[in-house]
Amino acid sequence: EGTVWDLTSFPKAGVRVRCWTYGQLLGDKITPSDPAKSDGYYEFILHEQSGVPREVVVEVAIVDDSGNLLSPRIMAQTTATDCGNPNGRQRVILDFVQLY
C-alpha cells in the first residue's frame, strides 16, 4: 500500500499503479483504490497461505494507460516470520512522489 503525491505534496487521484509478484503481473489499481482513503491511496492485498506469514517479492511502479513505465519498478520483500501480530500480516508501504 502507499500514496501517490503530486508536485505540491497533495495526494494525487487518477494514477495507475501496477504490481508484479516474481515477475508476473498481479494487477493495476487507479488511485484512490479505496474511496474511504485519500485521493492518492493504493493497496494490493497478497493473500496469506494457510494463515501463516508469507514470504513474497513484489514490484510496484507507476504506469500510463498503455502500461508504459512512468517510474522505476520498486522492489519489496516480506518474510515468513510472524511480526508479533496474531494474524501474521506484514505491510509494505511504498509512496511515490511526482518530481516534474
Coordinates of N, CA and C in Angstrom, one line a residue:
E1 N 0.8 -1.2 0.0 CA 0.0 0.0 0.0 C 0.9 1.2 0.0
G2 N 0.3 2.3 -0.3 CA 1.1 3.6 -0.3 C 0.2 4.7 -0.8
T3 N 0.9 5.8 -1.1 CA 0.2 7.0 -1.5 C 1.0 7.6 -2.7
V4 N 0.3 8.1 -3.7 CA 1.0 8.9 -4.8 C 0.8 10.3 -4.5
W5 N 1.9 11.1 -4.4 CA 1.9 12.5 -4.1 C 2.2 13.3 -5.3
D6 N 1.5 14.5 -5.5 CA 1.8 15.4 -6.6 C 2.9 16.3 -6.3
L7 N 3.2 17.2 -7.2 CA 4.3 18.2 -7.0 C 4.1 19.1 -5.8
T8 N 2.9 19.3 -5.4 CA 2.6 20.2 -4.3 C 2.4 19.5 -3.0
S9 N 2.7 18.2 -2.9 CA 2.6 17.4 -1.7 C 1.2 17.0 -1.4
F10 N 0.3 17.0 -2.3 CA -1.1 16.6 -2.1 C -1.2 15.2 -2.7
P11 N -2.1 14.3 -2.1 CA -2.4 13.0 -2.7 C -3.0 13.2 -4.1
K12 N -2.6 12.4 -5.0 CA -3.0 12.5 -6.4 C -3.9 11.4 -6.9
A13 N -5.1 11.8 -7.3 CA -6.1 10.8 -7.8 C -5.8 10.5 -9.3
G14 N -6.3 9.4 -9.7 CA -6.3 9.0 -11.2 C -5.0 8.5 -11.7
V15 N -4.1 8.0 -10.8 CA -2.8 7.5 -11.2 C -2.9 6.0 -11.2
R16 N -2.3 5.4 -12.2 CA -2.4 3.9 -12.4 C -1.1 3.3 -11.7
V17 N -1.3 2.5 -10.7 CA -0.2 1.8 -10.0 C -0.3 0.3 -10.4
R18 N 0.9 -0.2 -10.8 CA 0.9 -1.6 -11.2 C 1.8 -2.4 -10.2
C19 N 1.4 -3.7 -10.0 CA 2.1 -4.6 -9.1 C 2.4 -5.9 -9.8
W20 N 3.7 -6.4 -9.5 CA 4.1 -7.7 -10.0 C 4.6 -8.5 -8.9
T21 N 4.4 -9.8 -8.9 CA 5.0 -10.7 -8.0 C 5.8 -11.7 -8.7
Y22 N 7.1 -11.8 -8.4 CA 8.0 -12.7 -9.1 C 7.9 -12.6 -10.6
G23 N 7.8 -11.3 -11.1 CA 7.8 -11.0 -12.5 C 6.5 -11.2 -13.2
Q24 N 5.5 -11.7 -12.5 CA 4.1 -12.0 -13.0 C 3.2 -10.8 -12.6
L25 N 2.5 -10.3 -13.6 CA 1.6 -9.2 -13.3 C 0.5 -9.6 -12.3
L26 N 0.4 -8.8 -11.2 CA -0.7 -9.0 -10.2 C -1.9 -8.2 -10.6
G27 N -1.7 -7.0 -11.1 CA -2.8 -6.1 -11.5 C -2.5 -4.7 -11.4
D28 N -3.4 -3.8 -11.7 CA -3.3 -2.4 -11.6 C -4.4 -1.9 -10.7
K29 N -4.1 -0.7 -10.1 CA -5.1 0.0 -9.2 C -5.0 1.4 -9.7
I30 N -6.1 2.1 -9.7 CA -6.2 3.5 -10.0 C -6.5 4.2 -8.7
T31 N -5.6 5.2 -8.4 CA -5.8 5.9 -7.1 C -7.0 6.8 -7.1
P32 N -7.8 6.9 -6.0 CA -7.7 6.0 -4.8 C -8.3 4.7 -5.0
S33 N -7.6 3.6 -4.6 CA -8.2 2.3 -4.8 C -9.2 2.0 -3.7
D34 N -9.3 2.8 -2.7 CA -10.3 2.7 -1.6 C -10.9 4.1 -1.4
P35 N -12.2 4.3 -1.8 CA -12.8 5.6 -1.7 C -12.8 6.2 -0.3
A36 N -12.6 5.4 0.7 CA -12.6 5.9 2.1 C -11.3 6.5 2.4
K37 N -10.3 6.3 1.6 CA -8.9 6.8 1.8 C -8.6 8.1 1.0
S38 N -7.4 8.6 1.2 CA -7.0 9.8 0.4 C -7.0 9.6 -1.1
D39 N -7.0 10.7 -1.8 CA -7.0 10.6 -3.3 C -5.9 9.7 -3.9
G40 N -4.7 9.8 -3.3 CA -3.5 9.1 -3.9 C -3.3 7.7 -3.4
Y41 N -4.2 7.2 -2.5 CA -4.0 5.9 -1.9 C -4.2 4.7 -2.8
Y42 N -3.3 3.7 -2.7 CA -3.5 2.5 -3.4 C -3.2 1.3 -2.4
E43 N -3.7 0.1 -2.7 CA -3.4 -1.0 -1.9 C -3.6 -2.3 -2.7
F44 N -2.6 -3.2 -2.6 CA -2.6 -4.5 -3.2 C -2.6 -5.5 -2.0
I45 N -3.5 -6.4 -2.0 CA -3.5 -7.4 -0.9 C -3.0 -8.7 -1.4
L46 N -2.0 -9.2 -0.8 CA -1.4 -10.5 -1.1 C -1.9 -11.5 -0.1
H47 N -2.8 -12.4 -0.5 CA -3.4 -13.3 0.4 C -2.4 -14.2 1.1
E48 N -2.6 -14.5 2.4 CA -1.8 -15.4 3.1 C -2.0 -16.9 2.7
Q49 N -1.0 -17.7 3.0 CA -1.1 -19.1 2.7 C -1.3 -19.9 4.0
S50 N -2.5 -20.5 4.1 CA -2.8 -21.3 5.3 C -2.7 -20.6 6.6
G51 N -3.0 -19.3 6.6 CA -3.0 -18.5 7.8 C -1.6 -18.2 8.4
V52 N -0.5 -18.4 7.7 CA 0.8 -18.1 8.2 C 1.4 -17.0 7.3
P53 N 2.4 -16.3 7.9 CA 3.0 -15.2 7.2 C 3.6 -15.8 5.9
R54 N 3.6 -14.9 4.8 CA 4.0 -15.3 3.5 C 5.3 -14.6 3.1
E55 N 6.3 -15.3 2.6 CA 7.4 -14.7 2.0 C 7.1 -14.5 0.5
V56 N 7.3 -13.2 0.1 CA 6.9 -12.9 -1.3 C 7.8 -11.7 -1.7
V57 N 8.1 -11.6 -3.0 CA 8.8 -10.4 -3.6 C 7.8 -9.8 -4.5
V58 N 7.6 -8.4 -4.3 CA 6.7 -7.7 -5.1 C 7.5 -6.5 -5.7
E59 N 7.0 -6.1 -6.9 CA 7.5 -4.8 -7.5 C 6.3 -4.0 -7.8
V60 N 6.5 -2.7 -7.6 CA 5.4 -1.7 -7.8 C 5.9 -0.5 -8.6
A61 N 5.1 0.0 -9.5 CA 5.5 1.1 -10.4 C 4.3 1.9 -10.8
I62 N 4.5 3.1 -11.2 CA 3.5 3.9 -11.8 C 3.6 3.7 -13.3
V63 N 2.5 3.5 -14.0 CA 2.4 3.2 -15.4 C 1.3 4.1 -16.0
D64 N 1.4 4.3 -17.4 CA 0.4 5.0 -18.1 C -0.7 4.1 -18.5
D65 N -1.7 4.6 -19.2 CA -2.9 3.7 -19.5 C -2.5 2.6 -20.5
S66 N -1.4 2.7 -21.2 CA -0.9 1.6 -22.1 C 0.1 0.7 -21.4
G67 N 0.4 0.9 -20.1 CA 1.3 0.1 -19.4 C 2.7 0.4 -19.4
N68 N 3.0 1.6 -20.0 CA 4.4 2.0 -20.1 C 4.9 2.6 -18.8
L69 N 6.1 2.2 -18.3 CA 6.6 2.7 -17.0 C 6.8 4.2 -17.0
L70 N 6.2 4.8 -15.9 CA 6.5 6.2 -15.7 C 7.4 6.4 -14.5
S71 N 7.7 5.3 -13.8 CA 8.6 5.4 -12.6 C 9.4 4.1 -12.7
P72 N 10.5 4.0 -11.9 CA 11.2 2.7 -11.8 C 10.3 1.7 -11.1
R73 N 10.6 0.4 -11.3 CA 9.9 -0.6 -10.6 C 10.6 -0.8 -9.2
I74 N 9.9 -0.6 -8.2 CA 10.4 -0.6 -6.8 C 10.1 -2.0 -6.2
M75 N 11.2 -2.6 -5.7 CA 11.0 -4.0 -5.2 C 10.9 -4.0 -3.6
A76 N 10.1 -4.8 -3.1 CA 10.0 -5.0 -1.7 C 9.8 -6.5 -1.4
Q77 N 10.1 -6.9 -0.2 CA 10.0 -8.4 0.1 C 9.5 -8.5 1.5
T78 N 8.5 -9.4 1.7 CA 8.1 -9.8 3.0 C 8.7 -11.1 3.4
T79 N 8.7 -11.4 4.7 CA 9.3 -12.7 5.1 C 8.2 -13.6 5.7
A80 N 8.7 -14.8 6.0 CA 7.8 -15.8 6.5 C 7.8 -15.7 8.1
T81 N 8.4 -14.7 8.6 CA 8.5 -14.5 10.1 C 7.2 -13.8 10.6
D82 N 6.6 -14.3 11.6 CA 5.5 -13.6 12.2 C 6.0 -12.3 12.8
C83 N 5.3 -11.2 12.6 CA 5.8 -9.9 13.1 C 5.2 -9.5 14.4
G84 N 4.8 -10.5 15.2 CA 4.2 -10.2 16.5 C 2.8 -9.9 16.5
N85 N 2.2 -9.9 15.4 CA 0.8 -9.6 15.2 C 0.1 -11.0 15.1
P86 N -1.0 -11.2 15.9 CA -1.6 -12.6 15.9 C -2.0 -13.1 14.5
N87 N -2.3 -12.2 13.5 CA -2.7 -12.7 12.2 C -1.5 -12.8 11.3
G88 N -0.3 -12.4 11.7 CA 0.9 -12.6 10.9 C 1.1 -11.7 9.7
R89 N 0.2 -10.8 9.6 CA 0.3 -9.9 8.4 C 1.4 -8.9 8.4
Q90 N 2.0 -8.7 7.3 CA 3.1 -7.7 7.1 C 2.6 -6.7 6.1
R91 N 3.0 -5.4 6.3 CA 2.6 -4.4 5.4 C 3.9 -3.8 4.8
V92 N 3.8 -3.5 3.5 CA 4.9 -2.8 2.8 C 4.2 -1.5 2.4
I93 N 4.9 -0.4 2.8 CA 4.4 0.9 2.4 C 5.4 1.5 1.4
L94 N 4.9 1.8 0.2 CA 5.7 2.4 -0.9 C 5.0 3.6 -1.4
D95 N 5.5 4.8 -1.1 CA 4.9 6.0 -1.6 C 5.7 6.5 -2.9
F96 N 5.0 7.1 -3.7 CA 5.6 7.7 -5.0 C 5.3 9.2 -4.9
V97 N 6.4 10.0 -5.3 CA 6.3 11.4 -5.3 C 6.6 11.9 -6.7
Q98 N 5.7 12.8 -7.2 CA 5.8 13.3 -8.6 C 7.0 14.3 -8.5
L99 N 7.9 14.2 -9.4 CA 9.1 15.1 -9.4 C 9.0 16.2 -10.5
Y100 N 8.2 16.0 -11.5 CA 8.1 17.0 -12.5 C 6.7 16.9 -13.2

